PDB file of C-alpha atoms in Angstrom:
ATOM      1  CA  MET A   4     -93.531  15.868  57.763  1.00 46.00           C
ATOM      2  CA  THR A   5     -91.487  18.702  56.241  1.00 53.00           C
ATOM      3  CA  ALA A   6     -92.613  22.262  55.630  1.00 66.00           C
ATOM      4  CA  GLU A   7     -92.240  24.196  52.422  1.00 87.00           C
ATOM      5  CA  GLN A   8     -92.125  27.977  52.691  1.00 89.00           C
ATOM      6  CA  LEU A   9     -94.178  30.289  50.523  1.00 92.00           C
ATOM      7  CA  VAL A  10     -93.821  34.042  50.236  1.00 94.00           C
ATOM      8  CA  ASP A  11     -96.740  35.656  52.053  1.00 94.00           C
ATOM      9  CA  GLY A  12     -95.806  39.239  51.183  1.00 97.00           C
ATOM     10  CA  TYR A  13     -92.962  41.681  51.686  1.00 98.00           C
ATOM     11  CA  TRP A  14     -92.207  43.814  54.721  1.00 98.00           C
ATOM     12  CA  ALA A  15     -90.599  47.183  53.947  1.00 98.00           C
ATOM     13  CA  GLU A  16     -89.452  49.755  56.464  1.00 98.00           C
ATOM     14  CA  ALA A  17     -87.622  53.030  56.920  1.00 97.00           C
ATOM     15  CA  VAL A  18     -85.437  53.306  60.029  1.00 97.00           C
ATOM     16  CA  VAL A  19     -82.954  55.828  61.356  1.00 93.00           C
ATOM     17  CA  ARG A  20     -80.294  54.577  63.772  1.00 93.00           C
ATOM     18  CA  SER A  21     -77.647  56.287  65.832  1.00 90.00           C
ATOM     19  CA  SER A  22     -75.186  54.114  67.720  1.00 87.00           C
ATOM     20  CA  GLU A  23     -73.661  57.344  69.028  1.00 85.00           C
ATOM     21  CA  LEU A  24     -76.963  58.207  70.737  1.00 85.00           C
ATOM     22  CA  GLY A  25     -77.999  54.591  71.322  1.00 85.00           C
ATOM     23  CA  ARG A  26     -81.364  55.149  69.611  1.00 89.00           C
ATOM     24  CA  ASP A  27     -83.443  53.877  66.710  1.00 91.00           C
ATOM     25  CA  TRP A  28     -86.350  55.721  65.106  1.00 91.00           C
ATOM     26  CA  TYR A  29     -88.811  53.683  63.045  1.00 95.00           C
ATOM     27  CA  LEU A  30     -90.175  56.110  60.486  1.00 95.00           C
ATOM     28  CA  ALA A  31     -92.558  53.863  58.563  1.00 96.00           C
ATOM     29  CA  GLY A  32     -93.326  50.299  57.600  1.00 98.00           C
ATOM     30  CA  ALA A  33     -95.635  48.554  55.157  1.00 98.00           C
ATOM     31  CA  TRP A  34     -96.700  45.057  54.174  1.00 98.00           C
ATOM     32  CA  LEU A  35     -96.755  44.802  50.370  1.00 98.00           C
ATOM     33  CA  ASP A  36     -97.835  42.020  48.054  1.00 97.00           C
ATOM     34  CA  THR A  37     -95.199  42.094  45.286  1.00 97.00           C
ATOM     35  CA  PRO A  38     -91.479  42.864  44.950  1.00 98.00           C
ATOM     36  CA  ASP A  39     -92.318  45.751  42.575  1.00 97.00           C
ATOM     37  CA  ARG A  40     -94.653  47.363  45.103  1.00 98.00           C
ATOM     38  CA  ALA A  41     -92.099  46.916  47.883  1.00 98.00           C
ATOM     39  CA  VAL A  42     -89.385  48.639  45.836  1.00 98.00           C
ATOM     40  CA  ASP A  43     -91.868  51.362  44.778  1.00 97.00           C
ATOM     41  CA  TRP A  44     -92.644  51.958  48.459  1.00 98.00           C
ATOM     42  CA  LEU A  45     -88.922  52.192  49.278  1.00 98.00           C
ATOM     43  CA  HIS A  46     -88.373  54.673  46.431  1.00 97.00           C
ATOM     44  CA  ASP A  47     -91.259  56.796  47.710  1.00 96.00           C
ATOM     45  CA  ARG A  48     -89.731  56.818  51.207  1.00 97.00           C
ATOM     46  CA  ALA A  49     -86.322  57.683  49.728  1.00 96.00           C
ATOM     47  CA  ALA A  50     -87.861  60.706  47.975  1.00 94.00           C
ATOM     48  CA  ARG A  51     -89.631  61.787  51.177  1.00 94.00           C
ATOM     49  CA  LEU A  52     -86.440  61.473  53.208  1.00 92.00           C
ATOM     50  CA  ALA A  53     -84.447  63.384  50.591  1.00 92.00           C
ATOM     51  CA  CYS A  54     -86.987  66.222  50.594  1.00 91.00           C
ATOM     52  CA  ALA A  55     -87.012  66.393  54.385  1.00 88.00           C
ATOM     53  CA  LEU A  56     -83.222  66.364  54.610  1.00 86.00           C
ATOM     54  CA  GLU A  57     -82.871  69.024  51.906  1.00 84.00           C
ATOM     55  CA  ALA A  58     -85.313  71.413  53.574  1.00 72.00           C
ATOM     56  CA  PRO A  59     -83.382  74.539  54.521  1.00 65.00           C
ATOM     57  CA  ASP A  60     -82.791  75.157  58.195  1.00 59.00           C
ATOM     58  CA  THR A  61     -84.408  78.531  58.847  1.00 53.00           C
ATOM     59  CA  GLY A  62     -81.657  79.484  61.287  1.00 56.00           C
ATOM     60  CA  ASP A  63     -78.793  78.776  58.889  1.00 56.00           C
ATOM     61  CA  SER A  64     -78.279  81.105  55.959  1.00 51.00           C
ATOM     62  CA  GLY A  65     -75.466  78.906  54.529  1.00 56.00           C
ATOM     63  CA  HIS A  66     -77.602  75.798  54.023  1.00 53.00           C
ATOM     64  CA  THR A  67     -75.898  72.956  52.139  1.00 64.00           C
ATOM     65  CA  PRO A  68     -77.647  69.833  50.828  1.00 70.00           C
ATOM     66  CA  HIS A  69     -77.498  66.778  53.070  1.00 83.00           C
ATOM     67  CA  PRO A  70     -75.291  64.016  51.577  1.00 87.00           C
ATOM     68  CA  VAL A  71     -77.842  61.329  52.521  1.00 92.00           C
ATOM     69  CA  ALA A  72     -80.426  63.019  50.289  1.00 92.00           C
ATOM     70  CA  ALA A  73     -78.083  62.713  47.304  1.00 92.00           C
ATOM     71  CA  VAL A  74     -77.474  59.004  48.002  1.00 94.00           C
ATOM     72  CA  PHE A  75     -81.199  58.221  48.117  1.00 95.00           C
ATOM     73  CA  ARG A  76     -81.961  60.289  45.014  1.00 93.00           C
ATOM     74  CA  GLU A  77     -79.206  58.483  43.074  1.00 94.00           C
ATOM     75  CA  TRP A  78     -80.388  55.081  44.313  1.00 94.00           C
ATOM     76  CA  SER A  79     -83.996  55.826  43.289  1.00 92.00           C
ATOM     77  CA  ALA A  80     -82.945  56.962  39.817  1.00 93.00           C
ATOM     78  CA  ASP A  81     -80.954  53.780  39.051  1.00 95.00           C
ATOM     79  CA  THR A  82     -83.491  51.785  37.000  1.00 93.00           C
ATOM     80  CA  ALA A  83     -81.062  48.953  36.247  1.00 95.00           C
ATOM     81  CA  PHE A  84     -80.411  48.398  39.952  1.00 95.00           C
ATOM     82  CA  ARG A  85     -84.149  48.615  40.653  1.00 95.00           C
ATOM     83  CA  SER A  86     -84.702  45.499  38.534  1.00 96.00           C
ATOM     84  CA  VAL A  87     -81.839  43.743  40.361  1.00 97.00           C
ATOM     85  CA  GLN A  88     -83.468  44.515  43.703  1.00 97.00           C
ATOM     86  CA  CYS A  89     -86.914  43.369  42.510  1.00 97.00           C
ATOM     87  CA  ALA A  90     -85.358  40.103  41.314  1.00 98.00           C
ATOM     88  CA  ALA A  91     -83.552  39.639  44.643  1.00 98.00           C
ATOM     89  CA  LEU A  92     -86.811  40.054  46.562  1.00 97.00           C
ATOM     90  CA  ALA A  93     -88.570  37.640  44.208  1.00 96.00           C
ATOM     91  CA  ASP A  94     -85.756  35.143  44.921  1.00 96.00           C
ATOM     92  CA  ARG A  95     -86.429  35.539  48.681  1.00 96.00           C
ATOM     93  CA  HIS A  96     -83.450  37.767  49.500  1.00 97.00           C
ATOM     94  CA  PRO A  97     -83.681  40.931  51.602  1.00 98.00           C
ATOM     95  CA  ILE A  98     -82.663  44.244  50.045  1.00 98.00           C
ATOM     96  CA  SER A  99     -81.680  47.624  51.432  1.00 97.00           C
ATOM     97  CA  ALA A 100     -80.432  51.093  50.650  1.00 96.00           C
ATOM     98  CA  ASN A 101     -78.401  52.761  53.387  1.00 96.00           C
ATOM     99  CA  ALA A 102     -76.676  56.088  53.871  1.00 95.00           C
ATOM    100  CA  ARG A 103     -75.090  57.745  56.852  1.00 92.00           C
ATOM    101  CA  GLY A 104     -73.982  61.168  57.865  1.00 85.00           C
ATOM    102  CA  ARG A 105     -74.056  63.783  60.582  1.00 81.00           C
ATOM    103  CA  ASP A 106     -77.476  65.099  61.417  1.00 77.00           C
ATOM    104  CA  ARG A 107     -79.116  67.285  63.995  1.00 73.00           C
ATOM    105  CA  VAL A 108     -81.432  65.262  66.222  1.00 71.00           C
ATOM    106  CA  HIS A 109     -84.334  66.992  67.954  1.00 68.00           C
ATOM    107  CA  SER A 110     -82.972  70.309  66.586  1.00 64.00           C
ATOM    108  CA  SER A 111     -80.117  70.412  69.061  1.00 71.00           C
ATOM    109  CA  VAL A 112     -77.798  67.393  69.316  1.00 79.00           C
ATOM    110  CA  GLU A 113     -75.618  66.569  66.315  1.00 83.00           C
ATOM    111  CA  ALA A 114     -74.737  62.896  65.837  1.00 85.00           C
ATOM    112  CA  ASP A 115     -73.826  60.260  63.258  1.00 89.00           C
ATOM    113  CA  VAL A 116     -76.992  58.628  61.959  1.00 90.00           C
ATOM    114  CA  LEU A 117     -77.678  55.757  59.567  1.00 93.00           C
ATOM    115  CA  TYR A 118     -80.744  55.985  57.350  1.00 95.00           C
ATOM    116  CA  SER A 119     -81.885  52.536  56.256  1.00 97.00           C
ATOM    117  CA  LEU A 120     -84.582  51.569  53.770  1.00 98.00           C
ATOM    118  CA  SER A 121     -85.113  47.822  53.569  1.00 98.00           C
ATOM    119  CA  ALA A 122     -87.495  45.133  52.403  1.00 98.00           C
ATOM    120  CA  ARG A 123     -87.625  41.410  52.966  1.00 98.00           C
ATOM    121  CA  PRO A 124     -89.918  38.567  51.991  1.00 98.00           C
ATOM    122  CA  ILE A 125     -92.210  37.190  54.684  1.00 97.00           C
ATOM    123  CA  LEU A 126     -92.144  33.413  54.482  1.00 95.00           C
ATOM    124  CA  ARG A 127     -95.036  31.262  55.631  1.00 91.00           C
ATOM    125  CA  PRO A 128     -94.551  27.540  56.273  1.00 88.00           C
ATOM    126  CA  VAL A 129     -96.886  25.259  54.363  1.00 85.00           C
ATOM    127  CA  PRO A 130     -97.010  21.689  55.712  1.00 78.00           C
ATOM    128  CA  ARG A 131     -96.662  18.901  53.185  1.00 77.00           C
ATOM    129  CA  GLY A 132     -98.341  15.592  53.725  1.00 67.00           C
TER     130      GLY A 132
END
């Protein structure tokens, strides 16, 4: 008996990683039912991250925009690539948008961090008789 695999949904998540600090922070995750909804969810998280990273630091009068925010805003605005990513998910391939840069962690330690937004299909085996 062999098993065929069917897509049972899509898992999407937002994670921040720092190998320099040896830590991961899972920001959010969601189980979604279509590739379009998974990519929509990722775009929403990209916008939220960009807004949070662009918020001025009240102690720094020379605030400059965070480069990660620009990467996620550009990625979200690319409608042609959005359709490529939806098609990849529909074809059972994982997708991601990633950006890295220096960031202040817990308002004190500065470290290299990787922001990762990803989605992947969840496959469920279906026995064949």
